[in-house]
Amino acid sequence: MYTLRLTVFLFCFVGFNIFAKEKGPNLGKSVSLTFIKQWDMDIFPDGKGLPKGDGTATLGKDIYKKHCLSCHGVDGTGDSADELAGANHTLTDNPPDQTIGTYLSGFTTLYHDFLKGQPETYRVIF
Amino acid sequence: MTRQSDLQTVAGGGLLDRRVFLKKGLVFSIAALTSESLLASINDHHLPWMQKPGDTFSNYGQPSPHERKTIRWTMANRDASGNGVSWTPLHDLEGTITPNGLHFERHHNGVPQIDPKQHQLLIHGSVKTPLLFDMDALLHYPMTSTFCFIECGGNSNAGWRDKPIQTVAGYFHGMASCSEWTGIPLRILLDEVEVKSQAKWIIAEGADASIMNVSIPLEKAKDDCILAIYQNGERIRPENGYPLRLIVPGWEGVLNVKWLRRLHISNKPTMSRNETSKYTELLPSGKARQFTFVMEAKSIITRPSYGYKLDNKGLYQISGLAWSGRGKIIKVEVSADGGKTWAEAELQEPVLAKCFTRFRIPWNWNGDKAILKSRAIDETGYVQPERNELISKTGKHSYFHYNAIVSWEVSNTGKISHVYT
């Protein structure tokens, strides 16, 4: 009985290891760094991944009007989408105001979300 | 015949021993959805479908036209119709597997119609050999299945409201669905790219028009994640990630990235919207919890629930769903007296880890007001909390991860409403 149990145990153990080490057929294609750069849109909090660029608040205002205002309201105080600015309450108030200034993502996160969408689609990312 | 001994209660409010189902001769009462009309008496010799040949074969079967009420209820941003959710009608379903057409959805910018011939998966970053896979290549890899639920981190969030929402169970808790997902264990592909030792995270990105991305600990990716190609036996449908979806069993739905196109192996998370602004929980202190991946144990009675009406006193089968992102459900307890006393429900086999578990218990309703509750206990010993317990720990502004006990009040007329107790 003991031997049988041991055999069963060993069989399961070996069987499990075979499964755990299952290999793939290596059908991936190698890619160049240029290719990866074209695909990789990740931006990290330290700014890694940010492209060179420029802009002004005035330019931003026009973009906001065109692409953001319909959901986020005239002053970013929220409409059918999240409140983005103009917090009247702190995070410990009831209700709290969770805005870009108080709670929402930092600059790199926002930039990523703007950058990656096409002009006609990025307005709905949030 | 129902013997009196079969109807000995095991808890207050008329709950019976769960094994009473196995005995013969019990007559169950009918709990009807109020919107449904009662069957008219029909002379079945003249039923039209017995008088002439039926329809011909079909290439893809559809539900009966009489079941058209069983649908996903959708809710989208009025100014951006591709941004919203649809709910699984849990109150209309039985068993544990969600039909593919009723699996809940959450999209940020609509459902992409992807040509699989043009879809590729790139794995790069902190690896020795970055690799690109097309769908033809992926279909040649060894596959396996996992039966698991996917639940949105924001499911049941109406529970945070001060007044109990009056709506059917599916439109309250139906951002949770359960499927057999079949595909390639992610670790097989991670072995091929040879992940470097300093890597800690994997950033998954979808190919939709919001190019949604999110960071997942590498340890989880190597453990039980799957690159799913099939859902319940057929190719995944567009709204659920066709042709490739990352399955992250037991963790927040948002991590199960649909239309998967890229896995960036990284030493640190990218801090995307879905791990900073969203899927973080604001606590009363003003600080927030982040990377709260696991969906804790939850249960809900689906029948009877809001929208059903009990027409008569007598015997009913209470039926519901329980699940836990930490593993198997080991016990579900049901109360019919608002939580004063509890009885153990029968768990339908198979009980699988991180998967919907169906529970049932017979209940002899005496016609008085009753409050039905269920609470799930998982294999780690975690007990689903009462609402006030949850709120005392997290406050009311967490938005995500609401998993409190749900209470349905049955009035003395058999009407069911959602209450807080």
Coordinates of C-alpha atoms in Angstrom, one line a residue:
Chain A
M1 CA 0.0 0.0 0.0
Y2 CA 2.8 2.3 1.0
T3 CA 4.7 1.6 -2.3
L4 CA 1.5 2.2 -4.3
R5 CA 1.0 5.6 -2.6
L6 CA 4.6 6.5 -3.2
T7 CA 4.3 5.5 -6.9
V8 CA 1.2 7.6 -7.3
F9 CA 2.8 10.5 -5.5
L10 CA 5.9 10.3 -7.7
F11 CA 3.9 10.0 -10.8
C12 CA 1.9 13.1 -9.9
F13 CA 5.0 15.0 -9.0
V14 CA 6.9 14.2 -12.2
G15 CA 3.7 14.8 -14.3
F16 CA 3.3 18.2 -12.7
N17 CA 6.8 19.1 -13.5
I18 CA 6.5 18.1 -17.1
F19 CA 3.4 20.4 -17.4
A20 CA 5.2 23.3 -15.6
K21 CA 8.1 23.1 -18.1
E22 CA 5.9 22.9 -21.1
K23 CA 7.7 24.7 -24.0
G24 CA 6.4 26.7 -26.9
P25 CA 7.4 26.1 -30.5
N26 CA 9.4 29.3 -30.7
L27 CA 7.4 30.9 -33.5
G28 CA 8.0 34.5 -32.5
K29 CA 9.8 36.8 -35.0
S30 CA 12.7 38.9 -33.8
V31 CA 12.2 42.6 -34.2
S32 CA 14.5 45.6 -34.5
L33 CA 14.8 48.4 -31.9
T34 CA 13.3 50.8 -34.5
F35 CA 10.2 48.6 -34.8
I36 CA 9.8 48.5 -31.0
K37 CA 10.1 52.3 -30.7
Q38 CA 7.3 52.6 -33.2
W39 CA 5.1 50.4 -31.1
D40 CA 6.1 51.4 -27.6
M41 CA 3.9 54.3 -26.4
D42 CA 4.4 53.8 -22.7
I43 CA 5.4 56.9 -20.7
F44 CA 6.7 56.6 -17.2
P45 CA 6.4 59.0 -14.2
D46 CA 10.0 60.0 -14.6
G47 CA 9.3 61.2 -18.1
K48 CA 10.8 58.3 -19.9
G49 CA 8.9 57.8 -23.2
L50 CA 7.9 61.5 -23.5
P51 CA 8.5 62.9 -26.9
K52 CA 10.0 66.3 -27.5
G53 CA 7.3 68.9 -27.8
D54 CA 6.0 72.3 -27.1
G55 CA 2.7 74.1 -26.4
T56 CA 1.1 77.0 -24.6
A57 CA -1.9 77.4 -22.3
T58 CA -3.7 79.3 -25.0
L59 CA -3.2 76.5 -27.5
G60 CA -4.3 74.1 -24.8
K61 CA -7.5 76.0 -24.3
D62 CA -8.6 75.7 -27.9
I63 CA -7.8 71.9 -27.8
Y64 CA -9.8 71.6 -24.6
K65 CA -12.8 73.4 -26.1
K66 CA -12.7 71.2 -29.2
H67 CA -12.1 67.8 -27.7
C68 CA -12.8 67.9 -23.9
L69 CA -15.5 70.4 -23.0
S70 CA -18.5 68.4 -24.2
C71 CA -17.9 65.8 -21.5
H72 CA -15.9 67.6 -18.9
G73 CA -17.6 70.9 -18.8
V74 CA -16.6 74.5 -19.5
D75 CA -14.2 74.9 -16.7
G76 CA -13.3 71.2 -16.3
T77 CA -15.8 70.9 -13.4
G78 CA -17.3 67.8 -14.9
D79 CA -20.4 66.9 -16.8
S80 CA -21.0 63.5 -18.3
A81 CA -17.4 62.7 -17.5
D82 CA -15.1 63.2 -14.5
E83 CA -14.5 66.5 -12.8
L84 CA -11.0 67.6 -13.8
A85 CA -10.4 70.9 -12.0
G86 CA -12.0 73.4 -9.7
A87 CA -12.0 71.4 -6.5
N88 CA -14.0 73.0 -3.7
H89 CA -13.6 70.1 -1.3
T90 CA -10.5 68.2 -0.1
L91 CA -10.1 64.5 -0.2
T92 CA -11.3 64.1 3.4
D93 CA -14.5 66.0 2.8
N94 CA -17.9 64.4 2.1
P95 CA -18.1 64.3 -0.9
P96 CA -14.4 64.7 -1.8
D97 CA -13.5 66.4 -5.1
Q98 CA -11.1 64.1 -7.0
T99 CA -9.5 66.4 -9.6
I100 CA -6.2 66.5 -11.4
G101 CA -4.9 68.8 -8.7
T102 CA -6.1 66.7 -5.8
Y103 CA -6.2 63.1 -6.9
L104 CA -6.2 62.3 -10.6
S105 CA -3.1 61.2 -12.6
G106 CA 0.1 63.1 -12.9
F107 CA 1.3 64.8 -16.0
T108 CA 2.9 61.8 -17.7
T109 CA -0.3 59.8 -17.3
L110 CA -2.4 62.5 -18.8
Y111 CA 0.1 63.1 -21.6
H112 CA 0.1 59.4 -22.4
D113 CA -3.7 59.3 -22.7
F114 CA -3.8 62.4 -25.0
L115 CA -0.9 61.3 -27.1
K116 CA -2.0 57.8 -27.9
G117 CA -5.5 58.5 -29.1
Q118 CA -6.3 59.9 -32.5
P119 CA -7.7 63.5 -32.6
E120 CA -11.2 62.3 -33.0
T121 CA -11.0 59.6 -30.4
Y122 CA -8.9 60.9 -27.5
R123 CA -11.7 62.9 -26.0
V124 CA -13.4 59.7 -24.9
I125 CA -10.4 58.0 -23.3
F126 CA -11.6 59.0 -19.8
Chain B
M1 CA -45.3 13.3 -0.2
T2 CA -43.6 16.0 1.9
R3 CA -43.0 14.6 5.4
Q4 CA -43.1 17.0 8.2
S5 CA -39.6 15.9 9.2
D6 CA -38.3 17.2 5.8
L7 CA -39.4 20.7 6.7
Q8 CA -37.6 21.1 10.0
T9 CA -36.0 24.5 9.8
V10 CA -32.3 24.9 10.4
A11 CA -32.3 28.7 10.8
G12 CA -34.8 31.5 11.4
G13 CA -37.3 32.7 8.8
G14 CA -37.9 29.2 7.4
L15 CA -34.6 28.1 6.0
L16 CA -34.4 24.3 5.6
D17 CA -31.6 21.8 5.5
R18 CA -29.8 22.2 2.2
R19 CA -30.0 18.5 1.6
V20 CA -33.7 18.5 1.5
F21 CA -33.5 19.0 -2.2
L22 CA -32.3 15.4 -2.5
K23 CA -35.6 14.1 -1.1
K24 CA -38.5 13.5 -3.3
G25 CA -42.0 15.0 -3.2
L26 CA -41.3 18.6 -2.3
V27 CA -43.5 21.0 -4.2
F28 CA -41.9 24.3 -4.9
S29 CA -43.8 27.5 -5.2
I30 CA -43.4 29.8 -8.1
A31 CA -41.4 33.0 -7.9
A32 CA -42.3 35.0 -10.9
L33 CA -40.7 38.1 -12.3
T34 CA -43.4 40.7 -12.0
S35 CA -43.1 41.6 -15.7
E36 CA -43.9 38.0 -16.8
S37 CA -47.5 37.0 -17.5
L38 CA -48.8 33.8 -16.1
L39 CA -49.3 30.9 -18.5
A40 CA -52.8 30.8 -19.9
S41 CA -54.5 27.4 -19.9
I42 CA -54.0 25.8 -23.3
N43 CA -55.5 22.9 -25.0
D44 CA -52.2 21.2 -25.9
H45 CA -53.7 19.1 -28.7
H46 CA -53.9 22.2 -30.7
L47 CA -50.4 23.7 -30.1
P48 CA -49.3 25.0 -33.5
W49 CA -45.8 23.6 -33.2
M50 CA -47.1 20.1 -33.0
Q51 CA -49.2 20.5 -36.1
K52 CA -46.5 21.2 -38.8
P53 CA -42.8 20.8 -39.4
G54 CA -40.6 23.3 -37.5
D55 CA -37.9 25.6 -38.7
T56 CA -34.9 24.4 -40.7
F57 CA -31.4 24.1 -39.4
S58 CA -29.4 27.3 -38.5
N59 CA -25.7 28.1 -38.9
Y60 CA -25.6 29.7 -35.6
G61 CA -28.3 29.2 -32.9
Q62 CA -30.0 32.1 -31.2
P63 CA -32.1 32.2 -28.0
S64 CA -35.8 31.7 -28.3
P65 CA -37.7 34.8 -29.2
H66 CA -39.6 34.3 -25.9
E67 CA -36.3 35.0 -24.0
R68 CA -35.7 38.4 -25.6
K69 CA -35.9 40.1 -22.2
T70 CA -32.7 38.3 -21.2
I71 CA -30.2 40.9 -22.4
R72 CA -27.3 43.0 -21.4
W73 CA -28.5 46.3 -20.1
T74 CA -26.1 48.9 -21.6
M75 CA -25.1 52.3 -20.3
A76 CA -22.8 54.6 -22.3
N77 CA -21.6 58.2 -22.0
R78 CA -24.3 60.2 -23.9
D79 CA -21.5 62.2 -25.7
A80 CA -19.3 59.2 -26.4
S81 CA -21.2 56.1 -27.2
G82 CA -18.2 53.8 -27.2
N83 CA -17.4 54.6 -23.5
G84 CA -19.6 52.8 -21.1
V85 CA -20.6 49.4 -19.7
S86 CA -23.1 46.6 -20.2
W87 CA -24.2 44.3 -17.4
T88 CA -24.7 40.5 -17.3
P89 CA -28.4 39.8 -16.3
L90 CA -27.4 37.6 -13.4
H91 CA -31.0 37.7 -12.2
D92 CA -32.2 35.9 -15.3
L93 CA -29.4 33.3 -15.5
E94 CA -28.7 29.9 -13.8
G95 CA -25.7 27.7 -13.4
T96 CA -22.2 29.3 -13.4
I97 CA -21.2 29.9 -17.0
T98 CA -22.2 33.2 -18.6
P99 CA -23.4 32.9 -22.2
N100 CA -20.9 34.7 -24.5
G101 CA -23.4 37.2 -25.8
L102 CA -24.3 38.2 -22.2
H103 CA -20.7 38.6 -20.8
F104 CA -20.4 42.1 -19.3
E105 CA -18.5 44.8 -21.2
R106 CA -16.5 47.8 -20.3
H107 CA -15.1 49.8 -23.2
H108 CA -13.3 53.1 -23.3
N109 CA -13.6 53.8 -27.0
G110 CA -15.9 51.3 -28.6
V111 CA -15.4 47.8 -29.9
P112 CA -12.7 47.5 -32.5
Q113 CA -13.4 45.1 -35.4
I114 CA -9.9 43.6 -35.7
D115 CA -8.8 41.6 -38.7
P116 CA -6.9 38.7 -37.1
K117 CA -4.5 38.5 -40.1
Q118 CA -3.3 42.0 -39.2
H119 CA -3.2 41.4 -35.4
Q120 CA 0.2 40.9 -33.7
L121 CA 1.5 40.6 -30.2
L122 CA 4.8 42.3 -29.3
I123 CA 6.6 41.2 -26.1
H124 CA 9.6 43.5 -25.4
G125 CA 11.3 45.5 -22.7
S126 CA 13.4 43.8 -20.0
V127 CA 13.9 40.7 -22.0
K128 CA 16.8 39.0 -23.8
T129 CA 14.9 38.5 -27.1
P130 CA 12.0 40.8 -28.0
L131 CA 9.5 38.8 -30.1
L132 CA 6.5 39.5 -32.3
F133 CA 3.8 36.9 -32.7
D134 CA 1.0 36.8 -35.3
M135 CA -2.3 34.9 -34.6
D136 CA -1.3 32.0 -36.9
A137 CA 1.9 31.5 -34.8
L138 CA -0.1 31.7 -31.5
L139 CA -2.6 29.1 -32.7
H140 CA 0.3 26.6 -32.8
Y141 CA 1.2 27.0 -29.1
P142 CA 0.1 24.6 -26.4
M143 CA -3.2 25.7 -24.8
T144 CA -5.0 25.1 -21.6
S145 CA -8.3 26.3 -20.1
T146 CA -9.2 28.2 -17.0
F147 CA -12.7 28.5 -15.7
C148 CA -12.8 31.9 -14.0
F149 CA -14.9 34.9 -13.3
I150 CA -14.0 38.3 -14.6
E151 CA -15.3 41.1 -12.4
C152 CA -14.9 44.8 -12.9
G153 CA -13.2 46.5 -10.0
G154 CA -16.1 48.9 -10.0
N155 CA -18.8 46.2 -9.9
S156 CA -21.6 46.8 -7.3
N157 CA -20.5 50.4 -6.7
A158 CA -24.1 51.5 -6.3
G159 CA -23.7 49.9 -2.9
W160 CA -21.8 52.9 -1.7
R161 CA -24.8 55.1 -2.1
D162 CA -26.7 56.3 1.0
K163 CA -30.0 54.8 -0.2
P164 CA -30.2 51.2 -1.5
I165 CA -30.6 51.2 -5.2
Q166 CA -33.8 49.5 -6.4
T167 CA -32.9 47.6 -9.5
V168 CA -32.5 43.9 -10.6
A169 CA -29.5 42.0 -9.4
G170 CA -27.7 42.1 -12.8
Y171 CA -27.8 45.8 -13.1
F172 CA -26.3 46.2 -9.7
H173 CA -23.8 43.3 -9.6
G174 CA -23.6 42.2 -13.2
M175 CA -20.2 43.6 -14.1
A176 CA -19.2 40.1 -13.3
S177 CA -19.3 37.1 -15.6
C178 CA -17.8 33.6 -15.8
S179 CA -16.4 31.7 -18.7
E180 CA -14.1 28.9 -19.8
W181 CA -11.1 30.8 -21.3
T182 CA -8.8 28.8 -23.5
G183 CA -5.4 29.9 -24.6
I184 CA -1.7 29.9 -24.1
P185 CA -0.2 30.0 -20.5
L186 CA 1.6 33.3 -20.6
R187 CA 4.7 31.9 -18.9
I188 CA 5.4 29.8 -22.1
L189 CA 5.9 33.0 -24.1
L190 CA 7.7 34.7 -21.3
D191 CA 10.2 31.8 -21.3
E192 CA 10.7 32.3 -25.1
V193 CA 11.6 36.0 -24.7
E194 CA 13.8 35.3 -21.7
V195 CA 12.7 37.8 -19.1
K196 CA 15.6 39.5 -17.3
S197 CA 16.0 39.0 -13.6
Q198 CA 15.4 42.6 -12.6
A199 CA 12.0 42.7 -14.3
K200 CA 9.0 43.1 -11.9
W201 CA 6.1 44.3 -14.0
I202 CA 4.3 43.6 -17.2
I203 CA 2.5 46.5 -19.0
A204 CA -0.3 45.1 -21.1
E205 CA -1.8 47.2 -23.9
G206 CA -4.9 46.8 -26.1
A207 CA -5.4 47.5 -29.8
D208 CA -8.6 49.5 -29.4
A209 CA -8.9 53.3 -30.2
S210 CA -8.1 54.2 -26.6
I211 CA -4.9 52.0 -26.6
M212 CA -5.8 51.2 -23.0
N213 CA -2.8 50.0 -20.9
V214 CA -2.3 48.8 -17.4
S215 CA 0.6 47.4 -15.3
I216 CA 0.5 43.9 -13.7
P217 CA 3.0 42.3 -11.4
L218 CA 5.3 39.9 -13.3
E219 CA 4.8 37.2 -10.6
K220 CA 1.1 37.0 -11.4
A221 CA 1.8 36.9 -15.1
K222 CA 4.0 33.9 -14.6
D223 CA 1.6 32.2 -12.3
D224 CA -1.8 31.7 -13.9
C225 CA -2.3 34.3 -16.6
I226 CA -3.5 33.1 -20.0
L227 CA -3.4 34.6 -23.5
A228 CA -7.0 33.6 -24.3
I229 CA -8.1 32.9 -27.9
Y230 CA -11.3 31.0 -27.1
Q231 CA -14.2 31.8 -24.7
N232 CA -16.6 28.9 -23.9
G233 CA -15.3 26.9 -26.8
E234 CA -15.6 29.5 -29.6
R235 CA -13.3 32.3 -30.6
I236 CA -13.6 35.3 -28.3
R237 CA -16.2 37.7 -29.5
P238 CA -15.1 41.2 -30.6
E239 CA -16.6 42.9 -27.5
N240 CA -14.6 40.6 -25.3
G241 CA -11.2 41.0 -26.9
Y242 CA -11.1 39.2 -30.3
P243 CA -8.7 37.9 -31.3
L244 CA -6.5 37.9 -28.1
R245 CA -7.3 38.7 -24.5
L246 CA -5.1 38.6 -21.4
I247 CA -6.8 36.6 -18.7
V248 CA -5.7 37.4 -15.1
P249 CA -7.8 35.0 -12.9
G250 CA -9.3 36.5 -9.8
W251 CA -8.0 40.0 -10.3
E252 CA -9.7 43.2 -11.3
G253 CA -11.4 43.0 -14.6
V254 CA -9.4 46.0 -16.0
L255 CA -6.3 43.9 -16.0
N256 CA -7.8 41.4 -18.4
V257 CA -6.7 43.5 -21.3
K258 CA -8.8 43.0 -24.5
W259 CA -7.5 43.1 -28.0
L260 CA -4.0 42.5 -26.5
R261 CA -1.2 43.8 -28.8
R262 CA 1.7 44.5 -26.5
L263 CA 3.4 43.3 -23.3
H264 CA 6.1 45.6 -22.1
I265 CA 8.3 43.8 -19.5
S266 CA 9.4 46.5 -17.1
N267 CA 11.2 47.1 -13.8
K268 CA 8.4 49.5 -12.7
P269 CA 4.8 50.2 -13.4
T270 CA 3.8 52.8 -16.0
M271 CA 1.3 54.6 -13.7
S272 CA -1.4 54.7 -16.3
R273 CA -4.8 56.1 -15.7
N274 CA -6.2 52.7 -14.8
E275 CA -3.8 52.3 -11.9
T276 CA -3.8 55.9 -10.6
S277 CA -6.9 58.0 -11.3
K278 CA -9.0 54.8 -11.4
Y279 CA -8.9 51.5 -9.7
T280 CA -7.4 53.1 -6.6
E281 CA -9.5 53.6 -3.5
L282 CA -9.7 56.9 -1.6
L283 CA -9.8 56.2 2.2
P284 CA -11.3 58.5 4.9
S285 CA -7.7 59.7 5.7
G286 CA -7.4 61.3 2.3
K287 CA -4.8 58.7 1.2
A288 CA -5.7 56.1 -1.4
R289 CA -5.0 52.4 -1.8
Q290 CA -3.2 51.5 -5.1
F291 CA -2.6 48.1 -6.8
T292 CA -5.5 46.5 -5.0
F293 CA -5.7 43.7 -7.6
V294 CA -7.6 40.9 -5.9
M295 CA -11.4 40.7 -6.1
E296 CA -12.3 39.6 -2.6
A297 CA -15.1 37.1 -1.8
K298 CA -18.6 38.2 -2.8
S299 CA -22.0 36.5 -3.0
I300 CA -25.5 37.5 -4.1
I301 CA -28.8 35.8 -4.1
T302 CA -30.1 35.9 -7.7
R303 CA -33.4 34.1 -7.2
P304 CA -35.5 35.4 -5.6
S305 CA -34.1 39.0 -5.8
Y306 CA -35.4 42.4 -6.8
G307 CA -37.9 42.1 -9.6
Y308 CA -39.3 38.7 -8.5
K309 CA -42.6 38.4 -6.7
L310 CA -43.5 35.5 -4.4
D311 CA -47.0 34.6 -5.3
N312 CA -47.7 32.1 -2.5
K313 CA -46.4 31.1 0.9
G314 CA -44.5 27.8 0.8
L315 CA -41.4 26.2 -0.4
Y316 CA -38.8 28.1 -2.6
Q317 CA -35.3 27.3 -3.7
I318 CA -33.0 30.2 -3.0
S319 CA -30.3 30.3 -5.6
G320 CA -27.2 32.5 -5.9
L321 CA -23.6 33.0 -6.9
A322 CA -20.5 33.3 -4.9
W323 CA -16.9 33.9 -6.0
S324 CA -13.5 34.9 -4.6
G325 CA -10.3 36.1 -6.4
R326 CA -8.2 34.3 -3.7
G327 CA -9.3 30.8 -4.5
K328 CA -12.2 28.4 -3.8
I329 CA -15.4 29.3 -2.1
I330 CA -15.6 26.9 0.8
K331 CA -19.0 27.9 2.3
V332 CA -21.9 30.1 1.6
E333 CA -24.3 30.9 4.5
V334 CA -27.8 32.2 3.9
S335 CA -30.1 34.1 6.4
A336 CA -33.8 34.7 6.0
D337 CA -34.1 36.8 9.2
G338 CA -31.9 39.7 8.3
G339 CA -28.7 38.1 9.6
K340 CA -29.8 36.9 13.1
T341 CA -29.4 33.3 12.2
W342 CA -27.6 31.6 9.2
A343 CA -27.8 28.2 7.5
E344 CA -25.3 26.6 5.2
A345 CA -26.2 26.5 1.5
E346 CA -25.4 23.6 -0.8
L347 CA -22.5 24.4 -3.2
Q348 CA -23.0 23.0 -6.7
E349 CA -20.1 21.0 -8.0
P350 CA -17.6 21.5 -9.4
V351 CA -16.4 24.2 -7.0
L352 CA -13.4 25.8 -8.7
A353 CA -11.0 28.4 -7.6
K354 CA -11.6 32.0 -8.8
C355 CA -14.8 30.8 -10.5
F356 CA -18.5 31.4 -10.0
T357 CA -19.9 28.9 -7.5
R358 CA -23.6 28.3 -7.5
F359 CA -25.3 27.9 -4.1
R360 CA -28.8 26.8 -3.3
I361 CA -30.9 26.3 -0.2
P362 CA -34.6 25.5 0.3
W363 CA -36.7 28.0 2.1
N364 CA -40.2 27.7 3.5
W365 CA -41.7 31.1 3.4
N366 CA -44.5 31.7 5.9
G367 CA -45.8 34.8 4.2
D368 CA -44.3 37.2 6.8
K369 CA -41.7 39.9 6.0
A370 CA -38.3 38.4 5.6
I371 CA -34.8 39.7 4.8
L372 CA -32.7 37.4 2.7
K373 CA -28.9 37.6 2.8
S374 CA -26.0 35.5 1.7
R375 CA -22.3 35.6 2.8
A376 CA -19.4 33.9 1.1
I377 CA -16.4 32.4 2.9
D378 CA -13.3 31.5 0.8
E379 CA -10.5 29.0 1.4
T380 CA -8.3 31.7 3.0
G381 CA -11.0 32.0 5.7
Y382 CA -12.0 35.5 4.4
V383 CA -15.7 36.2 5.3
Q384 CA -17.7 38.6 3.1
P385 CA -18.4 41.6 5.3
E386 CA -21.6 43.3 6.2
R387 CA -22.0 46.8 4.6
N388 CA -21.3 48.7 7.8
E389 CA -18.2 46.6 8.4
L390 CA -16.9 47.4 4.9
I391 CA -17.6 51.1 5.2
S392 CA -16.0 51.3 8.7
K393 CA -12.8 50.1 7.1
T394 CA -12.8 52.0 3.8
G395 CA -15.2 54.9 4.1
K396 CA -17.8 55.6 1.4
H397 CA -15.6 57.1 -1.3
S398 CA -13.6 54.0 -2.4
Y399 CA -15.9 53.5 -5.4
F400 CA -14.1 50.3 -6.3
H401 CA -14.1 46.9 -4.5
Y402 CA -17.6 47.0 -3.0
N403 CA -18.2 43.4 -1.8
A404 CA -20.6 43.8 1.1
I405 CA -23.4 41.3 1.9
V406 CA -26.6 42.1 -0.1
S407 CA -30.0 42.1 1.6
W408 CA -33.3 41.5 -0.2
E409 CA -36.4 42.3 1.8
V410 CA -39.5 40.2 1.0
S411 CA -42.7 42.0 2.0
N412 CA -45.8 40.2 3.3
T413 CA -47.2 40.6 -0.2
G414 CA -44.2 38.8 -1.7
K415 CA -42.6 41.9 -3.2
I416 CA -38.8 42.1 -3.1
S417 CA -36.8 45.3 -2.5
H418 CA -33.1 46.0 -1.8
V419 CA -32.5 47.2 1.8
Y420 CA -29.5 48.1 4.0
T421 CA -29.7 46.4 7.4

